[in-house]
Coordinates of C-alpha atoms (C1' of nucleotides) in Angstrom, one line a residue:
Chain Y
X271 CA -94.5 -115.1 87.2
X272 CA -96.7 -112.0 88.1
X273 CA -94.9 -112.3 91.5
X274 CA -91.6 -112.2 90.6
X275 CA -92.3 -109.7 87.8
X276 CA -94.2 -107.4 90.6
X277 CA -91.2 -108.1 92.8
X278 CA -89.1 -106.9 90.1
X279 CA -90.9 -104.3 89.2
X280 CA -92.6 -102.9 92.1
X281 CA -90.1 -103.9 94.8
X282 CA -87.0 -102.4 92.8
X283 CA -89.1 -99.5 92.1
X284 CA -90.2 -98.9 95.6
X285 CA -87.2 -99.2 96.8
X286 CA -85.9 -96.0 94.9
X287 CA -89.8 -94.6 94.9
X288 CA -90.3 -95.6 98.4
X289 CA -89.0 -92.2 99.2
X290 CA -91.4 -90.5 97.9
X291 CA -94.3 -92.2 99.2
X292 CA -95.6 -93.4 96.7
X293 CA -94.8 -97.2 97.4
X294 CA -98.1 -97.7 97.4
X295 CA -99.0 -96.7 94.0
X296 CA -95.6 -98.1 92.7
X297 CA -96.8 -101.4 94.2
X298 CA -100.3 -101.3 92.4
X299 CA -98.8 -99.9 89.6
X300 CA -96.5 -102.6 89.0
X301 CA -98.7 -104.8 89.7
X302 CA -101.0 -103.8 87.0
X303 CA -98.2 -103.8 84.9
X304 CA -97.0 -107.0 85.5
X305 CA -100.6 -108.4 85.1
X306 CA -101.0 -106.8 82.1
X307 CA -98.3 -108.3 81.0
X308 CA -96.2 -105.3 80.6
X309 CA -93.5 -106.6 81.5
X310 CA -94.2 -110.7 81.5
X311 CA -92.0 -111.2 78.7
X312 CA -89.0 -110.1 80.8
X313 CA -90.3 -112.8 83.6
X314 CA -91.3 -115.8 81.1
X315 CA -88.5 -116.1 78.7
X316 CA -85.3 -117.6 80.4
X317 CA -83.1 -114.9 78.4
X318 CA -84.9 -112.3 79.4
X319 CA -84.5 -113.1 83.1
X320 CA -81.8 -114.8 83.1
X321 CA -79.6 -111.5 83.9
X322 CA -81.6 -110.6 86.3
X323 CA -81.4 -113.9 88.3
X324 CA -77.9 -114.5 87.1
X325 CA -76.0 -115.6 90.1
X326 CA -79.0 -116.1 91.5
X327 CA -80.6 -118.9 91.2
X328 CA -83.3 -119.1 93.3
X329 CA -84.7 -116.1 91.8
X330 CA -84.6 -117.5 88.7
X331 CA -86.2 -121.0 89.5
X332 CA -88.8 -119.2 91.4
X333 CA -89.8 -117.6 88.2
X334 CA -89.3 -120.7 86.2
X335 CA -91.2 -122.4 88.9
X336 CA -93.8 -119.7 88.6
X337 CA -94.5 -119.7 85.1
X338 CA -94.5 -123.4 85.2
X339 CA -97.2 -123.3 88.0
X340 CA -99.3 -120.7 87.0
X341 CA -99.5 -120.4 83.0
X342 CA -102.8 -119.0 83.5
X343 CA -100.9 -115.6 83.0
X344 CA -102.8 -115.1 79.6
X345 CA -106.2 -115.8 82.2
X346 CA -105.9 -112.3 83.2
X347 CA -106.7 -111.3 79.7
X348 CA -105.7 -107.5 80.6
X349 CA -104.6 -106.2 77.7
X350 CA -101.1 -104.7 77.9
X351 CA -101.6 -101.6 79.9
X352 CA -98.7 -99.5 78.9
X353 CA -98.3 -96.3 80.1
X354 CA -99.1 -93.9 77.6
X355 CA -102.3 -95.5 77.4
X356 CA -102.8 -95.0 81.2
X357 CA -105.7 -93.1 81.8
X358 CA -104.0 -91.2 84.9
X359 CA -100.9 -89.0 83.8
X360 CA -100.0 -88.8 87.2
X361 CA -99.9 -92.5 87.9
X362 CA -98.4 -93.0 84.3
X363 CA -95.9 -90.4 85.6
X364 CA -95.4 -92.2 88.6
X365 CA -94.3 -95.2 86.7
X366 CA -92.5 -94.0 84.0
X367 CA -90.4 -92.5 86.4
X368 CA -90.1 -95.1 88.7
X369 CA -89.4 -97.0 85.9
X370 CA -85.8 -94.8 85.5
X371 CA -85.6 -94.8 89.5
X372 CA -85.7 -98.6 89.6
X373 CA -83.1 -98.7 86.4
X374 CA -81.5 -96.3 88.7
X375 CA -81.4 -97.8 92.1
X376 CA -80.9 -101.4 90.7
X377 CA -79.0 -101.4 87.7
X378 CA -75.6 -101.1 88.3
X379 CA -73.6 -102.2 91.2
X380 CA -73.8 -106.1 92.4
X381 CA -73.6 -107.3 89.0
X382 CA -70.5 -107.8 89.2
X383 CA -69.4 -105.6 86.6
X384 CA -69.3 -103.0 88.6
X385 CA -68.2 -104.6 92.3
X386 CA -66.9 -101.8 94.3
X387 CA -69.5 -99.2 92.9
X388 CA -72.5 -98.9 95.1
X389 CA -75.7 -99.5 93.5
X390 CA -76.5 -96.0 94.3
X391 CA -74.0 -94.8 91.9
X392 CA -75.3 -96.1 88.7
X393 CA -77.8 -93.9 87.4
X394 CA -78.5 -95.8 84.8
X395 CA -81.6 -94.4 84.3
X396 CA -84.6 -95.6 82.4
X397 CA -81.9 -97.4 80.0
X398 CA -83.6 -100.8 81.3
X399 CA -87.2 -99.4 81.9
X400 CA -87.5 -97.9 78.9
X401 CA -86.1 -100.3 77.0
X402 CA -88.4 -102.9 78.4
X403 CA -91.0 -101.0 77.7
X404 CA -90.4 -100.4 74.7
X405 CA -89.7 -104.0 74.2
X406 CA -92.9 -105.3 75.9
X407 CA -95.3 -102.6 74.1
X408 CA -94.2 -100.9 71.0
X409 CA -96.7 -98.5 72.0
X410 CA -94.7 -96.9 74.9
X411 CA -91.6 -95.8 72.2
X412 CA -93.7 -93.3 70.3
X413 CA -95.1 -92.1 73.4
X414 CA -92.3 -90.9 75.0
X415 CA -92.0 -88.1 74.0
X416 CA -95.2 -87.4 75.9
X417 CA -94.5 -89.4 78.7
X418 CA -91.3 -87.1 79.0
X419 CA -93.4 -84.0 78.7
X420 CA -96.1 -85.6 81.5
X421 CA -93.0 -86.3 83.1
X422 CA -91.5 -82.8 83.7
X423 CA -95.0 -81.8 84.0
X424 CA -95.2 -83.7 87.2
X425 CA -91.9 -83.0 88.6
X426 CA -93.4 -79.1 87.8
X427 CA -96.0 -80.3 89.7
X428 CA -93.6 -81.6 92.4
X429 CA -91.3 -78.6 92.8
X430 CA -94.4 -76.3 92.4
X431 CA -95.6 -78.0 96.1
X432 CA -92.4 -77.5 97.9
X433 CA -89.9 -74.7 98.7
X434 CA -86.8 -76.3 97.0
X435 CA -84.1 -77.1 99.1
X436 CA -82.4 -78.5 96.9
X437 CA -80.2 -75.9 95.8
X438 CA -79.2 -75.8 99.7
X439 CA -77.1 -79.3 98.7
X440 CA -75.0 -78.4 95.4
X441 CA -73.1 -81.9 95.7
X442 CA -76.7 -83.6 96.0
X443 CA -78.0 -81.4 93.2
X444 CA -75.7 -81.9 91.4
X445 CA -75.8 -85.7 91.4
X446 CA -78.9 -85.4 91.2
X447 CA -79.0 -83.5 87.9
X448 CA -76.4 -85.7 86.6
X449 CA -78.6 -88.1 87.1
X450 CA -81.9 -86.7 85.9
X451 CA -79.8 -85.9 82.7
X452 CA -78.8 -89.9 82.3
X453 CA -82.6 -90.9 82.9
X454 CA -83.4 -88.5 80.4
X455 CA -80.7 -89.4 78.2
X456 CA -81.2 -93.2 78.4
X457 CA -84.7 -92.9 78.2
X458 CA -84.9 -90.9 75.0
X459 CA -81.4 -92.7 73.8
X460 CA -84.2 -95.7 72.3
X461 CA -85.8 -93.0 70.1
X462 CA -82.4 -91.6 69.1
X463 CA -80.8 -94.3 68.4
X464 CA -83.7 -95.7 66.7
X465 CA -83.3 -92.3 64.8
X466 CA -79.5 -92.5 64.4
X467 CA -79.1 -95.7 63.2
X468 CA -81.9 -95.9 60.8
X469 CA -81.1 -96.7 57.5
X470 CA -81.0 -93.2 55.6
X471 CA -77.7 -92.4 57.5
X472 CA -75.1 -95.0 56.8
X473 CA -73.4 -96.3 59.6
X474 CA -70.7 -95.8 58.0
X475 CA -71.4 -92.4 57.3
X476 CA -68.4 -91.1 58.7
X477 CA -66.0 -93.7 56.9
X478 CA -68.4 -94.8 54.5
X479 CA -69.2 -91.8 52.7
X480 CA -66.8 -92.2 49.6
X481 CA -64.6 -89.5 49.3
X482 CA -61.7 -89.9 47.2
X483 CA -59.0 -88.7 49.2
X484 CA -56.2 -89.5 47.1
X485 CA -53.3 -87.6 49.2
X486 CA -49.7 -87.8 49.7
X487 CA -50.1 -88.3 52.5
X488 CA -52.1 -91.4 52.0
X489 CA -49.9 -92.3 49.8
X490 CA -47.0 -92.1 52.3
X491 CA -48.9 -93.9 54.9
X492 CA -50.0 -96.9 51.8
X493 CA -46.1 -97.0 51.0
X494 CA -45.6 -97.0 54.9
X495 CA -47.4 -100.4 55.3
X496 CA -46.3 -101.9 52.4
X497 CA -42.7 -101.8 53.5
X498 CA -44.0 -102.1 57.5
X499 CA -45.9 -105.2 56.2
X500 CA -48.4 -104.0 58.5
X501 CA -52.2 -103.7 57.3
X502 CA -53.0 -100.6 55.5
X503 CA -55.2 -98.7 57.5
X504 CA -58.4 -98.7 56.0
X505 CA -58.5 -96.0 53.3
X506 CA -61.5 -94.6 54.7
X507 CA -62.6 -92.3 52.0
X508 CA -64.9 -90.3 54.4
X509 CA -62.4 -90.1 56.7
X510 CA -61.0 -86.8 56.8
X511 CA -57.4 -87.1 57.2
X512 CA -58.0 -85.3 60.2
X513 CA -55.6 -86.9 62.5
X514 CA -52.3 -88.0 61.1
X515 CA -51.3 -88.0 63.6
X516 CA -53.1 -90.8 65.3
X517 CA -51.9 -92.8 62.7
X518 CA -48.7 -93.0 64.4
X519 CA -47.6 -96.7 65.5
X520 CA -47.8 -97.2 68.9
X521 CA -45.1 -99.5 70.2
X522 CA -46.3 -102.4 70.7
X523 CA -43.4 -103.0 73.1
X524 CA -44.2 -99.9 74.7
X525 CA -45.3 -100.4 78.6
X526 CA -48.8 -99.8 78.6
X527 CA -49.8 -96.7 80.7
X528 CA -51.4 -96.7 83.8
X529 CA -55.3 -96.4 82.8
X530 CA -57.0 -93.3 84.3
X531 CA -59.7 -93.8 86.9
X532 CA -62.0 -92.1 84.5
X533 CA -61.1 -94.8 81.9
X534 CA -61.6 -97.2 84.0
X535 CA -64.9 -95.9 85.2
X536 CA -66.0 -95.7 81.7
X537 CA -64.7 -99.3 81.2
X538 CA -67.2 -100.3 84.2
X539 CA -70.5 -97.9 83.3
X540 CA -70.5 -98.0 79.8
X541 CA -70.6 -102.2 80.1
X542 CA -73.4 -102.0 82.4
X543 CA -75.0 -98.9 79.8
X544 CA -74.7 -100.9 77.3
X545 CA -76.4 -103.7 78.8
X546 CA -79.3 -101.7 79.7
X547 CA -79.3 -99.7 76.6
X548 CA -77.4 -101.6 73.3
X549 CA -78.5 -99.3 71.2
X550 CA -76.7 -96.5 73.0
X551 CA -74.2 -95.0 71.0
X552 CA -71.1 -94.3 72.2
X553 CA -71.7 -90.5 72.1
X554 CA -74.3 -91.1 74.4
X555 CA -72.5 -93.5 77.0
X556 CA -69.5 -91.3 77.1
X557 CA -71.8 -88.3 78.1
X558 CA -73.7 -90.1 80.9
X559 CA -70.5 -91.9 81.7
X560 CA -68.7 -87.9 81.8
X561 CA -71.5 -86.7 84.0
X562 CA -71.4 -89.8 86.5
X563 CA -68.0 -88.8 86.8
X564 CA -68.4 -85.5 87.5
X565 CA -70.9 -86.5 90.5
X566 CA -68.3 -88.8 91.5
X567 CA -66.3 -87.3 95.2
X568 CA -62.9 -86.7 94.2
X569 CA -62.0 -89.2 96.6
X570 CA -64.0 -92.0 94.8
X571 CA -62.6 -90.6 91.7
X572 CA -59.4 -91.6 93.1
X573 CA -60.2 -94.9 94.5
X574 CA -61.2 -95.5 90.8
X575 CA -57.8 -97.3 89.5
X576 CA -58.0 -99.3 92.5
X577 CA -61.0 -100.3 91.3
X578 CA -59.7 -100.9 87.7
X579 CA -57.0 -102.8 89.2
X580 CA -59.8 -105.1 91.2
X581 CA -62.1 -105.7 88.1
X582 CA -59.1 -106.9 86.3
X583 CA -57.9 -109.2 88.8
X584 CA -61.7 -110.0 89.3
X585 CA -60.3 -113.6 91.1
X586 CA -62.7 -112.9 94.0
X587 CA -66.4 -114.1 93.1
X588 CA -68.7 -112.6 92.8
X589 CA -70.5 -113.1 95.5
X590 CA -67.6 -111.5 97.4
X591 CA -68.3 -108.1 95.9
X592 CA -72.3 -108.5 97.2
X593 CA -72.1 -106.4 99.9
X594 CA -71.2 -102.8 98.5
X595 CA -69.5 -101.9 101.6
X596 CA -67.8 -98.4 101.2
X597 CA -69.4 -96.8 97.7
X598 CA -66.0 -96.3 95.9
X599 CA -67.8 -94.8 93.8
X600 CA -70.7 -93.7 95.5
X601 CA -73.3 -91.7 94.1
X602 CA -76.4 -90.5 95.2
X603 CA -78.8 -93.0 94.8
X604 CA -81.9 -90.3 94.5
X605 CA -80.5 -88.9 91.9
X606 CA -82.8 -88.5 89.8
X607 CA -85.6 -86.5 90.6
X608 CA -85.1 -83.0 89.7
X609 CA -87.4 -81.0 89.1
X610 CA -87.2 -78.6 86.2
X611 CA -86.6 -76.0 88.4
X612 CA -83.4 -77.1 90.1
X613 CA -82.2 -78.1 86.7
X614 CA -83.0 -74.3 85.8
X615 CA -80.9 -73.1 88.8
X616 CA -78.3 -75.1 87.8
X617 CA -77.7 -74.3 84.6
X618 CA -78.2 -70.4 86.1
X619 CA -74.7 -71.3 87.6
X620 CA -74.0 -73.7 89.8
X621 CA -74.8 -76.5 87.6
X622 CA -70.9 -78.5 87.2
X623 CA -69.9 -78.1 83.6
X624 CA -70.3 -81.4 82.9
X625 CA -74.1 -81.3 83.6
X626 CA -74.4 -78.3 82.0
X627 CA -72.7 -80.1 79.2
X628 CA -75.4 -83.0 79.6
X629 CA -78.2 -81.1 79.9
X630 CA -77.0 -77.9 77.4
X631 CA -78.0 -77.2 73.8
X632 CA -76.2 -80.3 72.7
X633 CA -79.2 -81.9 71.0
X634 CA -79.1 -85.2 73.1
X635 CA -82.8 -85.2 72.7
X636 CA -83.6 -84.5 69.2
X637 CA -86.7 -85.5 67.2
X638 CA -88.1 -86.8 70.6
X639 CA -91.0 -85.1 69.9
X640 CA -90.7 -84.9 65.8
X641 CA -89.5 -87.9 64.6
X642 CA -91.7 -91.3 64.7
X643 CA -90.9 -94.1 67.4
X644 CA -87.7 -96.3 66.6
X645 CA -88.7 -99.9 65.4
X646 CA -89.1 -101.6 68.8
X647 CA -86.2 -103.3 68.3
X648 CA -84.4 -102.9 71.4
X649 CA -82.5 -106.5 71.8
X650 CA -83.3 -107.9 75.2
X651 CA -81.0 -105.7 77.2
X652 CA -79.7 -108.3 80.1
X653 CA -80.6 -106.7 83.3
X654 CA -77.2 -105.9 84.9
X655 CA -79.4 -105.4 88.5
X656 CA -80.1 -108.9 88.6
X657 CA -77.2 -109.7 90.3
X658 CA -77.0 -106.4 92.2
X659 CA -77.2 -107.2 95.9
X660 CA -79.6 -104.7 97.5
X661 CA -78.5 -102.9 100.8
X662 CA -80.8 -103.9 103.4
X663 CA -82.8 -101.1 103.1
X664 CA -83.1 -101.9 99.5
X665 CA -83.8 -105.8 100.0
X666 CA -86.0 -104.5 102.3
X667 CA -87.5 -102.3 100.2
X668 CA -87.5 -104.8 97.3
X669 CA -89.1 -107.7 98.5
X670 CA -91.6 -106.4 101.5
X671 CA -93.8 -105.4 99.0
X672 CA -93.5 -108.3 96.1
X673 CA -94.3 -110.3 99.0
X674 CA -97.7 -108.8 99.6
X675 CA -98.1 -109.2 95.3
X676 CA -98.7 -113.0 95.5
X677 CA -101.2 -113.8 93.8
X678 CA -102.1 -116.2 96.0
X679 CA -102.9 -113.5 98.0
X680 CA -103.9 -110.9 95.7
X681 CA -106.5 -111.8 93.4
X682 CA -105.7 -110.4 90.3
X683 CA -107.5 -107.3 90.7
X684 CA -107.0 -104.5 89.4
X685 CA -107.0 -101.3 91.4
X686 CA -108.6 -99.1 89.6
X687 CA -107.2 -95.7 88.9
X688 CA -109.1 -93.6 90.8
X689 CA -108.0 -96.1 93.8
X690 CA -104.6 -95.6 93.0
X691 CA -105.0 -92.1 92.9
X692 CA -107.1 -91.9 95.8
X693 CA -104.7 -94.3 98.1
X694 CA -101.5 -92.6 96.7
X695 CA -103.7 -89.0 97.5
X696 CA -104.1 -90.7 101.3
X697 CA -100.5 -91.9 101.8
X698 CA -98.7 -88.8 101.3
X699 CA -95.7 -90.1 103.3
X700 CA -94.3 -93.3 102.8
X701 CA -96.3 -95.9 103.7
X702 CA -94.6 -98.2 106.3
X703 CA -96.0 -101.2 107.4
X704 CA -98.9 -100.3 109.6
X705 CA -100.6 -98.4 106.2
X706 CA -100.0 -101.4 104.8
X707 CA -101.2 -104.6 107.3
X708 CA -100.7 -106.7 104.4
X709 CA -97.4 -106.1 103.6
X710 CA -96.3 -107.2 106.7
X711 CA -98.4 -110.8 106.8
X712 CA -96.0 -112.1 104.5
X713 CA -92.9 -114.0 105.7
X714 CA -89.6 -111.8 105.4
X715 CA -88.1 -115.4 104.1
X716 CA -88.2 -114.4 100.6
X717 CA -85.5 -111.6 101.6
X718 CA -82.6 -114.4 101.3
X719 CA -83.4 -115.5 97.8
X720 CA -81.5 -112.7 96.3
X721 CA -77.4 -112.7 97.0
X722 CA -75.7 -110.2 99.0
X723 CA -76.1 -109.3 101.9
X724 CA -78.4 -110.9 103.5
X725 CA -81.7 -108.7 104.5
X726 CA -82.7 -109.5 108.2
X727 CA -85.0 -106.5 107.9
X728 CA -87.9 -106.9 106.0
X729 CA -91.0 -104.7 105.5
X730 CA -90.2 -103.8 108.7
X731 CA -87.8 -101.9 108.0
X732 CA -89.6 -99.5 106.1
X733 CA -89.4 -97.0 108.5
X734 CA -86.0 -97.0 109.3
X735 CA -84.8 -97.1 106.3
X736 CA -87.0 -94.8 104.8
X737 CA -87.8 -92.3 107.3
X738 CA -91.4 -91.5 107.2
X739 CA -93.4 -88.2 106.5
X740 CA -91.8 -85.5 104.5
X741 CA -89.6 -88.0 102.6
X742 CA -89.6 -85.8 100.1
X743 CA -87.2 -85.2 97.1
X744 CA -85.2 -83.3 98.6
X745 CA -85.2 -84.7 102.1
X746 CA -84.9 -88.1 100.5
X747 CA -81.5 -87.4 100.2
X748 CA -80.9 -86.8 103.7
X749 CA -81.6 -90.4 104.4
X750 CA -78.9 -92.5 106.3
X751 CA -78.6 -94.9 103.8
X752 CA -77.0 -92.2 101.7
X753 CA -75.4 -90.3 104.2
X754 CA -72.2 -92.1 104.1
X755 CA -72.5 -91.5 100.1
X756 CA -72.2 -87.7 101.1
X757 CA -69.5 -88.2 103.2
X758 CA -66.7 -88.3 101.0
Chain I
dA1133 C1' -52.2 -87.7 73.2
dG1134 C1' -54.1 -91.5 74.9
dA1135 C1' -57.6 -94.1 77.2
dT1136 C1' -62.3 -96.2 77.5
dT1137 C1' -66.1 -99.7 73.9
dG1138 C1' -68.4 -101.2 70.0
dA1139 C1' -69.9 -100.8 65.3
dT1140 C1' -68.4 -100.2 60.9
dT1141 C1' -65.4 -100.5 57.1
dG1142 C1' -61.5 -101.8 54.6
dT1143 C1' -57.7 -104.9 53.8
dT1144 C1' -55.6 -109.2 53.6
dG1145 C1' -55.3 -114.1 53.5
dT1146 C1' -57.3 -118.5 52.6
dA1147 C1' -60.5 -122.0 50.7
Chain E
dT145 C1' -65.3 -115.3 44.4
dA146 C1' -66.6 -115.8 49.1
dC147 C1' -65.6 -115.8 53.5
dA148 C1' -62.9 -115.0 57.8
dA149 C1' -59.8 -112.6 60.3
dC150 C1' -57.6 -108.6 61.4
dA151 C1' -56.8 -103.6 61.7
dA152 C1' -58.2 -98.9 61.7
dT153 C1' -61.5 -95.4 62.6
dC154 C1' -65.0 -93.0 64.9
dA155 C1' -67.9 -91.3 68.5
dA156 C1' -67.6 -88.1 73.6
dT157 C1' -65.2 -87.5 77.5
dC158 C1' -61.5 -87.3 80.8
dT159 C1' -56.7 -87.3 82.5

DNA sequence: AGATTGATTGTTGTA
DNA sequence: TACAACAATCAATCT
């Protein structure tokens, strides 16, 4: 269990934190979490890993197998180390946002639901993270709010330490503010929505608020359906009679319309939003859906009906769709860490409207630091990464480092902080392989237990596929496994 | 205007 | 009367 959970965790994190070198601490991190048991509930129960190794079987019997072998999980006796409660703000930084770059890197694509999209393009931020965490540990719900403010503290910190170069990419900036505007989003949506759908306000608020609209219009429309024999439409009290006209029959003869490419890309994100995040209203999903789009090329904007037209006809399995060959609807995959600053210039200017729609007054973020946590009450959201086949560089990425996690090999001890700290402090650049002997001990085997493409590279790999030294935020981007993402 | 999705609400039909 | 099934509406956004 701790392995798989470690793999999860730490190798679907490191993959998208990998750039920044901080692997290592992602690794120990995630370990810590997974031994804490942070996130063991998504690795014990069936249903909650049952996305994740859907269409993948061997995962999943490897964790079955796991928890079957090794139910001395509760032998750790950590108590749930959450990350509010971690005594380093940077390292709880570190994982809170790896948390929204795993959700990031991994949650979209290979599912299935999404086949054409590469897995860089769903920036589905902390949806899954934050929900699991606020699943596993009712604790990390009310502290987001600070985790958000440590959060932009660090990425302060971040931008303070390097001339930002960012604004030298607009497209990249901009996906990447798109991005950092979904994390954000999703990873405040739990407290919203815990906020929005509380009680006091009716869910029906809108139609439920009783307000006798006695019209002649209504009236019309009521005498309409009793001759049409078609159901009255619900009388809807609270529902201003705002649009009449929508109440016009639609032919149901009538050829159906050609669906937009951004329909159909909303059709494909908000399933996999959703997934991540149920309690995501549809406000939300249709903002982070909006400013996906808006990162989207043009050209993979366009490709987008083809996709549609794929999906529907979804006869090929899913397996077929592993490899993400040409990103249709390719977005950067590092899209999410922007610093404060860059979101500053944007919004200057050169921010796209649609982020500056996102990340404007429009109170996407309210109460997060007033109101109380939500109940923790986030339903298992089904990992829709599960199934995601990882580029090489993000197999590579992904299960190098689990490897190293067995606890056959690792005794379960915890790192302390100041050794996370003080290693993260020593690996300023990525750590490949030879900063990390350990990592590369372990068989590369386990790289063909996940579907798609098959991973030949293994730890390896780390340094060609994440170029060491100043793989910084900004140069991140620059990497080739994204390059062709830029291309269009 | 119409499309996307899902929750909610109202209406209708049936047991 | 209770329940199920269905239909309509709404949200934000884009085409």
């Amino acid at each position: 269990m701790q392995q798989n959970c470690i793999e999860a965790v730490a190798g679907g994190f490191s993959h998208c934190l990998g750039f920044f070198g901080m692997r290592l601490g992602l690794l120990l991190l995630a370990r810590r979490w997974c031994i804490a048991g942070v996130f063991q509930q998504k690795f014990d129960g069936e249903s909650a890993y049952v996305g994740m190794s859907d269409g993948n079987p061997e995962l999943l019997s490897t964790s079955q197998t796991y928890n079957s072998q090794n139910e001395s999980n509760e032998d750790y006796e950590i108590p749930p180390i959450t990350p509010p409660n971690l005594p380093e703000p940077p390292l709880l930084h570190l994982g809170d946002h790896e948390a929204s770059y795993h959700s990031l890197c991994h949650s979209l694509a290979p599912n299935g639901l999404l086949p054409a999209y590469s897995y860089q393009a769903m920036d589905l931020p902390a949806i899954m993270v934050s929900n699991m965490l606020a699943q596993d540990s009712h604790l990390l719900s009310g502290q987001l709010p600070t985790i958000q403010e440590m959060v932009h503290s660090e990425v302060a910190a971040y931008d303070s330490g390097r001339p930002g170069p960012l604004l030298g990419r607009p497209a990249m900036l901009t996906s990447h503010m798109s991005a950092l505007s979904q994390s954000q989003l999703i990873s405040q949506m739990g407290i919203r929505s815990g906020i929005t759908h509380s009680p006091p306000s009716p869910p029906g608020s809108k139609s439920a608020t009783p307000s006798p609209s006695s019209s002649t219009q209504e009236e019309e429309s009521e005498a309409h359906f009793k001759m049409s024999g078609e159901k009255r439409p619900s009388t809807d009290p609270g529902k201003k009679a705002k649009n009449p006209k929508k109440k016009k029959k639609k032919d149901p003869n009538e050829p159906q319309k050609p669906v937009s490419a951004y329909a159909l890309f909303f059709r494909d994100t908000q399933a996999t939003i959703k997934g991540q995040n149920p309690s995501a209203t549809f406000g939300d999903v249709s903002k982070i859906v909006a400013s996906m789009w808006d990162s989207l090329g043009e050209e993979q904007k366009q490709s987008s009906p083809d996709q549609g037209e794929t999906k529907s006809t979804q006869a090929n399995p899913p397996a077929k769709m592993l490899p993400p060959k040409q990103p249709m609807y390719a977005m950067p995959g590092l899209a999410s860490f922007l610093t404060p600053s860059d979101l500053q210039a944007f919004r200057s200017g050169a921010s796209p409207a649609s982020l500056a729609r996102t990340l404007g007054s429009k109170s996407l973020l309210p109460g997060l630091s007033t109101s109380p946590p939500p109940p923790p009450a986030f339903p298992l959201s089904p990992p829709l990464h599960q199934q995601l086949p990882l580029p090489p560089h993000a197999q590579g990425a992904l299960l190098s480092p689990p490897v190293s996690m067995s606890p056959a090999t690792q005794p379960p001890v915890l790192p302390t902080p100041m050794a996370l700290q003080v290693q993260l402090a020593m690996s300023p650049s990525p750590p490949g392989p030879q900063d990390f002997p350990h990592i590369s001990e372990f068989p590369s085997g386990s790289g063909s237990r996940s579907p798609g493409p098959s991973n030949p590279t293994n730890s390896g790999d780390w340094d060609s596929s994440y170029p060491s030294g100043e793989c910084g935020i900004s140069t991140c981007s620059l990497l080739p496994r994204d390059k062709s993402l830029y291309l269009t």
